[in-house]
Coordinates of C-alpha atoms and ligand atoms in Angstrom, one line a residue:
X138 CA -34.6 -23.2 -4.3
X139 CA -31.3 -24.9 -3.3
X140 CA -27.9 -23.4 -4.8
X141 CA -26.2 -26.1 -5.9
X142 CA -22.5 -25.5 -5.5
X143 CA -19.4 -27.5 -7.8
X144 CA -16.7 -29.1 -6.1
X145 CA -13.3 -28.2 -7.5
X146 CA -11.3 -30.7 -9.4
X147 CA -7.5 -31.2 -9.0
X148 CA -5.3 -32.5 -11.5
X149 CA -2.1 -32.6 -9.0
X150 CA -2.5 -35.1 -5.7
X151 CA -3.0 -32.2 -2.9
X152 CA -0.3 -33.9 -0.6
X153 CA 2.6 -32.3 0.8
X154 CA 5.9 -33.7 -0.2
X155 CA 9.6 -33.3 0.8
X156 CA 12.4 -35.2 -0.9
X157 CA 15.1 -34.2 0.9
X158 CA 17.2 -30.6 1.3
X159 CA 15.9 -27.8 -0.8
X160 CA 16.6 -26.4 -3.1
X161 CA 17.2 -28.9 -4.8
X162 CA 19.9 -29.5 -7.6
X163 CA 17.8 -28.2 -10.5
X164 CA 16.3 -25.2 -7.9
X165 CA 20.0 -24.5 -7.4
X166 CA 21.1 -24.5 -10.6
X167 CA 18.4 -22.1 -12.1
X168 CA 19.0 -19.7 -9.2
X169 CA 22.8 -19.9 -10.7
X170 CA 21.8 -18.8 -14.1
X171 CA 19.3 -16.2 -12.7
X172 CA 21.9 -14.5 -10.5
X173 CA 23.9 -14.3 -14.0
X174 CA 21.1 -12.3 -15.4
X175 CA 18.2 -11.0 -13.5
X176 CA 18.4 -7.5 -11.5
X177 CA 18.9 -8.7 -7.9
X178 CA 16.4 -5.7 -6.8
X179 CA 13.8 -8.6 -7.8
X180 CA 13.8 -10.8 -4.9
X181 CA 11.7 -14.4 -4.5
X182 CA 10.8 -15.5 -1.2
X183 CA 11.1 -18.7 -1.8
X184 CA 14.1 -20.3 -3.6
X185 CA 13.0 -23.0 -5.7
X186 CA 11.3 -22.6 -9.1
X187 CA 7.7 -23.9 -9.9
X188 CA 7.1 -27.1 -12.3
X189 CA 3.4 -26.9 -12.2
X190 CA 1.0 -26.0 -9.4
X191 CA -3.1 -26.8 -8.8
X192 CA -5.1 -26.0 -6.3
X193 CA -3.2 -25.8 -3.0
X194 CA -0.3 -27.4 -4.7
X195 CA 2.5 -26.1 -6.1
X196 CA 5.1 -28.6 -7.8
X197 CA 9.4 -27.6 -7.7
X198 CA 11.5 -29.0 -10.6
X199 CA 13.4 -30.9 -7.5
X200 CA 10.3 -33.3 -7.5
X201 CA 8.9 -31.3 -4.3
X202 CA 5.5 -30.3 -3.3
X203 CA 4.4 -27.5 -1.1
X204 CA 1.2 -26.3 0.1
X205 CA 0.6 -22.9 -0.8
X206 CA -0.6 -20.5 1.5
X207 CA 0.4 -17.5 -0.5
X208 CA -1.3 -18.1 -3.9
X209 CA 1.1 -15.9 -5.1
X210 CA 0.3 -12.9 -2.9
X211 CA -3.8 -13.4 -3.0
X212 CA -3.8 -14.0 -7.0
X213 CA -4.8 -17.7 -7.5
X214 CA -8.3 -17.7 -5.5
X215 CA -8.9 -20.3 -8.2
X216 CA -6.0 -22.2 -7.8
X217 CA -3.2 -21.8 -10.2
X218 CA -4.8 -24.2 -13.0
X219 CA -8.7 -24.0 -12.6
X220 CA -9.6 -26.0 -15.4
X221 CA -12.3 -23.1 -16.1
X222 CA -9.6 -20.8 -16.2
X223 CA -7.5 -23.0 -18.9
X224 CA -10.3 -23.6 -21.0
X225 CA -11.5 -20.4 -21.2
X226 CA -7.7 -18.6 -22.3
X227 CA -7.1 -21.5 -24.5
X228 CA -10.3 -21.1 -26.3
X229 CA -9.3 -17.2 -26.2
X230 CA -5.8 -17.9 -27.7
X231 CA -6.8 -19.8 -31.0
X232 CA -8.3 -17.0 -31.9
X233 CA -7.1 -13.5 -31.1
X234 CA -4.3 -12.4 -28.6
X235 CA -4.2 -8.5 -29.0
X236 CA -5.8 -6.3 -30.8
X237 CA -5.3 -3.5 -28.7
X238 CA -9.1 -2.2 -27.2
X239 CA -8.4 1.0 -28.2
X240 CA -8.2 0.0 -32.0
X241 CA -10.2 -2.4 -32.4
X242 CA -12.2 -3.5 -29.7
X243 CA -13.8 -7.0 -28.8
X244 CA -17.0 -8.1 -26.6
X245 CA -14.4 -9.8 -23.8
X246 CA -13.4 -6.2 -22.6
X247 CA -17.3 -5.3 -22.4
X248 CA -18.6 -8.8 -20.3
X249 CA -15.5 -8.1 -17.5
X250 CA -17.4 -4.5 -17.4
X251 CA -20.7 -5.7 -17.0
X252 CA -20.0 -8.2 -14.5
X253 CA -17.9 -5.8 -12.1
X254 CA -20.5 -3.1 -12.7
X255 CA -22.6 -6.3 -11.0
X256 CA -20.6 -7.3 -8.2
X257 CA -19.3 -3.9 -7.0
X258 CA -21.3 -2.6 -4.1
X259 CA -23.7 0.7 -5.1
X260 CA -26.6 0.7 -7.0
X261 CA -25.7 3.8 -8.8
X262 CA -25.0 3.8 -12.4
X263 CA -21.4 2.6 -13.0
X264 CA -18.3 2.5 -15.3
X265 CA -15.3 0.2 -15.2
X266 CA -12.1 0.8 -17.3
X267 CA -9.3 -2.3 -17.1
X268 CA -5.6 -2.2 -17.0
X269 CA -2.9 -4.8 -16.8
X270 CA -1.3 -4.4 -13.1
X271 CA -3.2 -3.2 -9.5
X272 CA -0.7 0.3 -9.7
X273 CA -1.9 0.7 -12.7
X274 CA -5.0 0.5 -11.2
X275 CA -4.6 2.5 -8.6
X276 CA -3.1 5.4 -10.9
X277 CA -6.2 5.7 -12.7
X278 CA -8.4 6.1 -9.8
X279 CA -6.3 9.0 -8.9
X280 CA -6.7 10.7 -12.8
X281 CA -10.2 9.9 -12.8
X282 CA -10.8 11.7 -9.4
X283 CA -7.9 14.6 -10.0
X284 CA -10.1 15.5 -13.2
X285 CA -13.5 14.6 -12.1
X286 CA -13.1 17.1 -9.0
X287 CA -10.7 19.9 -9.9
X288 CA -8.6 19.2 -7.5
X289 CA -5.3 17.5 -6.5
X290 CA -4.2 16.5 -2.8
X291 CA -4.6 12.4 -2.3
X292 CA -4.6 11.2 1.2
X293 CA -3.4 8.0 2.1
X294 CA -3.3 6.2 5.2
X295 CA -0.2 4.7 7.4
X296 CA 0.8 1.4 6.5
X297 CA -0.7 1.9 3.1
X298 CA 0.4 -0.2 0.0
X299 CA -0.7 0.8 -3.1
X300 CA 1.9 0.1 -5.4
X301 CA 5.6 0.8 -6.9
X302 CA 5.6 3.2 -9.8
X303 CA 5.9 6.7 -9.2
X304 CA 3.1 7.9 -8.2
X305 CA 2.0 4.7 -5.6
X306 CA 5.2 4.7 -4.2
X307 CA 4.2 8.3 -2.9
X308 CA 0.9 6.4 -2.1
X309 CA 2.9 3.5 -0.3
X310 CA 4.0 4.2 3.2
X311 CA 7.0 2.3 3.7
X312 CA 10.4 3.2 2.7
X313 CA 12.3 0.0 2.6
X314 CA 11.6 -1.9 0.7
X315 CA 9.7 0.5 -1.4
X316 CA 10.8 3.8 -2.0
X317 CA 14.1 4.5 -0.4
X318 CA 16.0 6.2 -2.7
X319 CA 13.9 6.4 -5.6
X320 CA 12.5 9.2 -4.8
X321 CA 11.9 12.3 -6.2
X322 CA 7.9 11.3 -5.7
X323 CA 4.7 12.6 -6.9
X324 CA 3.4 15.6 -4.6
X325 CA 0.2 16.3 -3.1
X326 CA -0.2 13.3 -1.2
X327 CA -0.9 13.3 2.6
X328 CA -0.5 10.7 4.6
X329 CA -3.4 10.5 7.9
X330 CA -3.5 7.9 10.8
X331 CA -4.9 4.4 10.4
X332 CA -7.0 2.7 12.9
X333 CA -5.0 0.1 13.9
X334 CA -6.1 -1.7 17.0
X335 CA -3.7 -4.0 18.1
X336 CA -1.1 -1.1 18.6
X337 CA -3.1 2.3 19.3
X338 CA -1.7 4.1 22.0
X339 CA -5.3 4.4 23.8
X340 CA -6.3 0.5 23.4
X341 CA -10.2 1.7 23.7
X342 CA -10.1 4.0 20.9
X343 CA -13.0 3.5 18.6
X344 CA -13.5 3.5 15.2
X345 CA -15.5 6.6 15.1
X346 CA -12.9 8.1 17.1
X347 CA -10.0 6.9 15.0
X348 CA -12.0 8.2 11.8
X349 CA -12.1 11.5 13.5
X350 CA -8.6 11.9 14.3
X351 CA -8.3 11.0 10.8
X352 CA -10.5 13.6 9.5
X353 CA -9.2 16.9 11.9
X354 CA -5.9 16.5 10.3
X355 CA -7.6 16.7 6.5
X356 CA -9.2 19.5 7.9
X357 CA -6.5 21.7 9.7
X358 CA -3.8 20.4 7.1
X359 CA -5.1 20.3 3.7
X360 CA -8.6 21.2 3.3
X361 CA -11.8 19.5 2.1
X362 CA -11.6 22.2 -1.1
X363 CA -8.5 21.0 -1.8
X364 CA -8.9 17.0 -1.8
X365 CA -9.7 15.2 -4.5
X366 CA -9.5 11.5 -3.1
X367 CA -9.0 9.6 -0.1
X368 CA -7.5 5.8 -1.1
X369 CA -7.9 3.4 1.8
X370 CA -7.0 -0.8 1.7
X371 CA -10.5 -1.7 3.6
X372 CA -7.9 -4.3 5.0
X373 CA -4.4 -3.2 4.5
X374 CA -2.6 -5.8 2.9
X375 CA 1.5 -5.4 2.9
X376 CA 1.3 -3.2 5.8
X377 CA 0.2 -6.2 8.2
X378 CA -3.4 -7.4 7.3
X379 CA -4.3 -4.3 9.4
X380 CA -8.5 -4.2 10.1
X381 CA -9.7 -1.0 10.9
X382 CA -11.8 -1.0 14.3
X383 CA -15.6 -0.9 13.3
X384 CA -17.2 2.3 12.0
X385 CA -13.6 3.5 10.7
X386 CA -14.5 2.6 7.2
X387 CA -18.3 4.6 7.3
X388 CA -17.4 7.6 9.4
X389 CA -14.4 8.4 7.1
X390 CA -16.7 7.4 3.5
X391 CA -19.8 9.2 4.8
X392 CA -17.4 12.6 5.5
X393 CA -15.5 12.2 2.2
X394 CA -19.1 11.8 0.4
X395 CA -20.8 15.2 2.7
X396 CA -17.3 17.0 1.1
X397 CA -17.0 16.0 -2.4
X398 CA -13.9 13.9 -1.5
X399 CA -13.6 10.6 -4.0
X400 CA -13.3 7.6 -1.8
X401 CA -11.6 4.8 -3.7
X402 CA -11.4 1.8 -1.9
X403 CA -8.2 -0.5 -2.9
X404 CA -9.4 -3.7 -2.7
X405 CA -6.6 -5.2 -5.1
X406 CA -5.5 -7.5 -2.3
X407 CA -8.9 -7.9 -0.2
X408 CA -11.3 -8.3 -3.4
X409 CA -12.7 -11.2 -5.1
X410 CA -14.2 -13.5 -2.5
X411 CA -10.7 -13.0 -0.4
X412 CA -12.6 -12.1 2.3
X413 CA -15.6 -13.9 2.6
X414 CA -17.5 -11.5 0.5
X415 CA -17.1 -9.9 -2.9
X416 CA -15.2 -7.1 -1.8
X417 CA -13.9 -6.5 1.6
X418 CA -16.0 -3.2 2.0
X419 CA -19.3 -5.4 1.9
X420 CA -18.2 -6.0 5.6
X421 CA -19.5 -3.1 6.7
X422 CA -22.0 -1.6 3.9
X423 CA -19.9 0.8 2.9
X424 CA -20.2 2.1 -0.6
X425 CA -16.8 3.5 -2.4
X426 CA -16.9 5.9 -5.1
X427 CA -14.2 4.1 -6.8
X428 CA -13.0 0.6 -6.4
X429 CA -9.7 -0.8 -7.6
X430 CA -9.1 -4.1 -8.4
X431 CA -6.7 -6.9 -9.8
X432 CA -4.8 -9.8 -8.3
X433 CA -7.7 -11.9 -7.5
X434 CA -9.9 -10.8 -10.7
X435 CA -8.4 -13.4 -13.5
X436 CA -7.2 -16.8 -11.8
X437 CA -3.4 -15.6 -12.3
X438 CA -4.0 -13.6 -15.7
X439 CA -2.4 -10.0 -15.7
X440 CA -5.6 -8.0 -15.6
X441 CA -6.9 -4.8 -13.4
X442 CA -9.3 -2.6 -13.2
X443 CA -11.7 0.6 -11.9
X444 CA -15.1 0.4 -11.7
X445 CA -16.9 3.7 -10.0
X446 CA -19.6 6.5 -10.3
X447 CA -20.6 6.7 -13.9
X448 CA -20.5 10.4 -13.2
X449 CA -17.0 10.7 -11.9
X450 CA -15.7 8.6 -15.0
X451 CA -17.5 10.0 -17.7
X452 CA -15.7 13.6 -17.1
X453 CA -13.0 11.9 -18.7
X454 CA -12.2 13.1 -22.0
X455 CA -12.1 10.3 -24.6
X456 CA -8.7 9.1 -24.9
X457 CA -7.3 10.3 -21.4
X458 CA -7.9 6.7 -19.7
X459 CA -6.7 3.6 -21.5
X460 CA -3.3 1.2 -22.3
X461 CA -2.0 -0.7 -25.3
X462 CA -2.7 -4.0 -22.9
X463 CA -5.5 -2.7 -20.6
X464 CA -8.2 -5.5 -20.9
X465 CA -6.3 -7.8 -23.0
X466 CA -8.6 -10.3 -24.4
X467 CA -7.0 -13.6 -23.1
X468 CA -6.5 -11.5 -19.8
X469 CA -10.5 -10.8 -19.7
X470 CA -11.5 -14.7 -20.5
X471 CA -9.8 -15.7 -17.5
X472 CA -11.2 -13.1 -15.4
X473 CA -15.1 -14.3 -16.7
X474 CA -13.4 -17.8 -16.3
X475 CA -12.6 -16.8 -12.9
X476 CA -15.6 -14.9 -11.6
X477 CA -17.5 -17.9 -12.4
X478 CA -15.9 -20.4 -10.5
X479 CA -16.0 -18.2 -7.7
X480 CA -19.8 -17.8 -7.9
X481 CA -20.3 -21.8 -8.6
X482 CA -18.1 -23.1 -6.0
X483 CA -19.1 -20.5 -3.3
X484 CA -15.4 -19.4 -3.0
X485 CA -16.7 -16.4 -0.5
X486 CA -18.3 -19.2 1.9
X487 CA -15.3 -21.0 1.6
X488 CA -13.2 -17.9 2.4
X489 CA -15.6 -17.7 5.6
X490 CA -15.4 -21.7 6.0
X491 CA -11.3 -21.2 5.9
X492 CA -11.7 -18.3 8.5
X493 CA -14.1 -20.3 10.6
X494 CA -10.8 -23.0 10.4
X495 CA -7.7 -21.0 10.8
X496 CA -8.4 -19.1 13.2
X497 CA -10.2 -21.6 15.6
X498 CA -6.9 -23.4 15.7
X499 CA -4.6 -20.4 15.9
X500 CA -6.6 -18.8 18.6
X501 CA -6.7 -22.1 20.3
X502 CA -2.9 -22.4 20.6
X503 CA -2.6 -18.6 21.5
X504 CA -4.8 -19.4 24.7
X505 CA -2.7 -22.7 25.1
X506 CA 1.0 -20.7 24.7
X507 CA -0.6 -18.0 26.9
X508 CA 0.1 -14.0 27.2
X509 CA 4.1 -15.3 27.2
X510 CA 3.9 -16.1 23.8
X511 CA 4.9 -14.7 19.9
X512 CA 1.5 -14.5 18.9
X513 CA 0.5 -10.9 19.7
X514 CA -2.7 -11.1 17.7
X515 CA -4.4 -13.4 15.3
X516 CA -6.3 -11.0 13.2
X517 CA -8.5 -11.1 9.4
X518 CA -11.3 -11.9 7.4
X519 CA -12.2 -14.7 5.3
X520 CA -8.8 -15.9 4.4
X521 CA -6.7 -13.4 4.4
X522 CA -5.6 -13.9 7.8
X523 CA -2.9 -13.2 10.0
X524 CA -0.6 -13.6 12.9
X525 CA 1.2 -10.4 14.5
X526 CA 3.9 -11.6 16.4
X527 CA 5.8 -10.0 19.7
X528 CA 8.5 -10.6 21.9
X529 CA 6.7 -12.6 24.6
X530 CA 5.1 -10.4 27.4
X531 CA 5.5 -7.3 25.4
X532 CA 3.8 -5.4 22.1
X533 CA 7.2 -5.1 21.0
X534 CA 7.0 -6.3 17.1
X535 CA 9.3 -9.8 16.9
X536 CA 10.6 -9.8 13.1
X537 CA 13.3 -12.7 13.3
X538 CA 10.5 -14.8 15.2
X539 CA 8.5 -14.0 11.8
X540 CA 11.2 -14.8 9.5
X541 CA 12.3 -18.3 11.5
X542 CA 8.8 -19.1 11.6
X543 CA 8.3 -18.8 7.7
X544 CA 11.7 -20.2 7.3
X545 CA 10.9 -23.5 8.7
X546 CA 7.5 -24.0 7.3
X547 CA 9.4 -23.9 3.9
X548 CA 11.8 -26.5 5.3
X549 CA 8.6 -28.5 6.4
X550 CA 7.3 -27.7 2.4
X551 CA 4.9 -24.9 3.8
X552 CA 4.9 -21.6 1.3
X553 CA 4.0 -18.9 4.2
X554 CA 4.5 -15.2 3.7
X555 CA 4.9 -12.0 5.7
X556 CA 4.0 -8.9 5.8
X557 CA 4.1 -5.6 7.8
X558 CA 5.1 -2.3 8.8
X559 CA 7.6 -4.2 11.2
X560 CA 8.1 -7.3 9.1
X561 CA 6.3 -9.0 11.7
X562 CA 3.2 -10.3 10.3
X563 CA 2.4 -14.0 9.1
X564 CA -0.4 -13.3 6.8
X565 CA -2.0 -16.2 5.2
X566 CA -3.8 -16.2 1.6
X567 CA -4.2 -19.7 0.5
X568 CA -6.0 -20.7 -2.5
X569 CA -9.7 -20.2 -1.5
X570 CA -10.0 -23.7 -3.1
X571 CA -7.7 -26.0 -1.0
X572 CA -9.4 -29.2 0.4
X573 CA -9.9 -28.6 4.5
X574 CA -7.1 -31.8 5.0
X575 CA -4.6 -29.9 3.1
X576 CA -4.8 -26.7 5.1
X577 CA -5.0 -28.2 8.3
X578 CA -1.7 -30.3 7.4
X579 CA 0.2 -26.5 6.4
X580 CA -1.5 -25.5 9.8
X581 CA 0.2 -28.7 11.4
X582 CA 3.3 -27.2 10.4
X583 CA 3.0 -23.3 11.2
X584 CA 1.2 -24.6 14.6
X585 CA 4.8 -26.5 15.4
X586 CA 6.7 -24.0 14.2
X587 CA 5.5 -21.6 16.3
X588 CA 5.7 -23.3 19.5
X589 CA 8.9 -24.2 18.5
X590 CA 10.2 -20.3 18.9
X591 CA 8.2 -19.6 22.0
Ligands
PLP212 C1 -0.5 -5.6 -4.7 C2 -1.2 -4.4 -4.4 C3 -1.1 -3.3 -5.3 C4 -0.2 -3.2 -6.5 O1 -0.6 -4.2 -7.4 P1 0.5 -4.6 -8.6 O2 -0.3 -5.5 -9.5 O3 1.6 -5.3 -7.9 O4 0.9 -3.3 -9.2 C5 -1.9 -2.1 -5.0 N1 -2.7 -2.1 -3.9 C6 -2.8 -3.2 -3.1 C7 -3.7 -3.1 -1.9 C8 -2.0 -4.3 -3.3 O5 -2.1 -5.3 -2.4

């Protein structure tokens, strides 16, 4: 039998278009009244404001259109307005917005359940729990682990991202622009060595080796007895699109599994076709006791979520785990809306298709520009892809190269964001959607811009 796969349908033209300098007069203006009223700690990266988006489109009230390699930091996988998407929340919204699952509960809240007990790797019997935001997320993981074992030190890894409320912050590794000075932060977390290839000090360390280095310190500093979870991004997202070497991800799952350790994967950035596959872990087999979830899950709709070891969540009291939003009913349409435009259009084999794409053409103008160039590495999976950039001839990370090359993408109508420990990663995340002519135009533009610094 033949899988049929759909073909997705656009309502905007997927054609880039600049009308002139930008931001615009309208762009300017609302950035005038937002600068009257909005906390500047809330920064955009780009500085016009969004009129309507589609696909690999998104539409400025200037009369601008920019392809969108961002989809708004890996959320719109479905593009921004998947008619699937709309139809399903509009259908949701004529009847109920909010009833709160906790007082009276709806059938939405129990299909998202059932179809991430489904796609999560492990054939073990499984629960799932939803919130509204991937901290959120990641909070819970924590609870349901803290309880579940007795125990209370969390690792976390360098470069990690896991969030901004109190307790991910502690999670989060970076200081600026995260934590600095917001401190005091939740205690018992430990931070451990990553495996990060492109910039280990040995550059033949494996991942077995890394994993080890990993798991002496747990040892000699904290203690099996005394862990409850280890959270690890199976791709670390705002820390630089970092991929562990091979057998990282095993050797460090199997030895938190032979020590009771939860191992909670945080796929809130890699999940949800991202990667070529469900969930980034898929990539190597491995199987997380806990898996957190969210801005890919519900084409754009604030929705999160757990799903793990029936065992480890059903130690939970009823009552201790829950939210006046978690699950909300329009949020959990979308996200059914969502799953299932992933599965009909094959959005993992396009992930794969946009890898097979990207990095064909990035690697080929790495070989062209030579070892003297910015491009230190071109790194990823699927599409969630990215550039590490040096000063030429060195491993020395190159941030303003990072920033001028983002910079004059936007200026070409290119939305292209960074990322990293160093602030000197590209890292591209478009719309698992967008039409092969579309990305290879934004890929005209990043290829110029690059040469253009080197
Ligand atoms: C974005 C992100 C989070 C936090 O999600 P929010 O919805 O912004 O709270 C947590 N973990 C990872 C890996 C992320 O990329």
């Amino acid at each position: 039998m033949t899988i049929q796969t759909t073909q997705p349908q656009f309502r905007l033209e997927q054609k880039r278009k600049i009308t002139g300098d930008f931001p615009g007069p309208k762009s300017t203006e609302l950035n005038a009244r937002r600068a009257a009223v909005v906390a500047k700690g809330v920064a955009s990266a780009v500085p016009v404001y969004v009129a309507d988006a589609d696909g690999g489109i998104v539409h400025d009230v200037d009369g601008n259109s920019f392809i969108d390699l961002g989809a708004g930091i890996a959320v719109t996988s479905v593009g921004a307005s998947d008619p699937a998407v709309v139809g399903a929340v509009k259908e949701q919204v004529e009847h109920f917005t909010h009833t709160c699952f906790m007082v009276t509960p709806y059938e939405g809240y129990i299909a998202v359940a059932e179809k991430l007990n489904a796609i999560t790797p492990g054939d073990f019997e499984k629960r799932t729990v939803l919130f509204n935001s991937g901290a959120e997320a990641v909070e819970n993981a924590v609870k349901v682990a803290r309880l579940a074992t007795g125990r209370n030190a969390v690792v976390a890894f360098d470069h990690a991202y896991h969030g901004r409320t109190n307790l991910t912050m502690a999670l989060t590794a970076k200081t600026m622009p995260y934590k600095a000075n917001f401190g005091p932060f939740a205690p018992e977390v430990y931070r451990i060595p990553m495996s990060y290839p492109f910039r280990e000090e040995n550059p033949s360390i494996t991942g077995a080796e890394a994993a080890q280095r990993a798991i002496t310190m747990m040892e000699k500093q904290i203690g099996a007895d005394s862990l409850a979870a280890i959270i690890i991004e199976p791709i670390q997202g705002e820390g630089g699109f970092i991929v562990p070497a091979e057998g990282f991800l095993p050797a460090i799952a199997d030895w938190a599994r032979e020590n009771g350790v939860v191992f909670i994967a945080d796929e809130v950035q890699s999940g949800f076709c991202r990667t070529g596959e469900w969930f980034a872990v898929n990539h190597e087999g491995v199987v997380p006791d806990i898996i957190t979830m969210a801005k890919g899950i519900a084409g754009g709709m604030p929705l999160s979520a757990i799903t793990g070891r029936a065992d480890l969540f059903d130690a939970v009291h009823p009552g201790g785990l829950g939210g006046t939003y978690g699950g909300n009913p329009v949020a959990c349409a979308a996200a059914i809306a969502a799953i299932g435009t992933m599965e009909e259009q094959d959005l993992a084999g396009r992930a794969r298709h946009i890898e097979e794409i990207v990095t064909t053409r990035l690697r080929a103008v790495q070989a062209d520009l030579g070892s003297h160039s910015v491009i230190g590495e071109v790194r990823g999976r699927g599409a969630m892809l990215a550039i590490e950039l040096v000063v030429p001839g060195t491993n020395t990370p190159h941030a303003e190269a990072t920033k001028a090359i983002a910079a004059s993408c936007l200026q070409e109508g290119v939305i292209i964001l960074t990322c990293g420990t160093y602030g000197n990663v590209i890292r591209l995340l478009p719309p698992l959607v967008i039409g092969d002519e579309l990305l290879n135009d934004g890929l005209d533009v990043l290829e110029a811009a690059i040469r253009a610094v080197t």
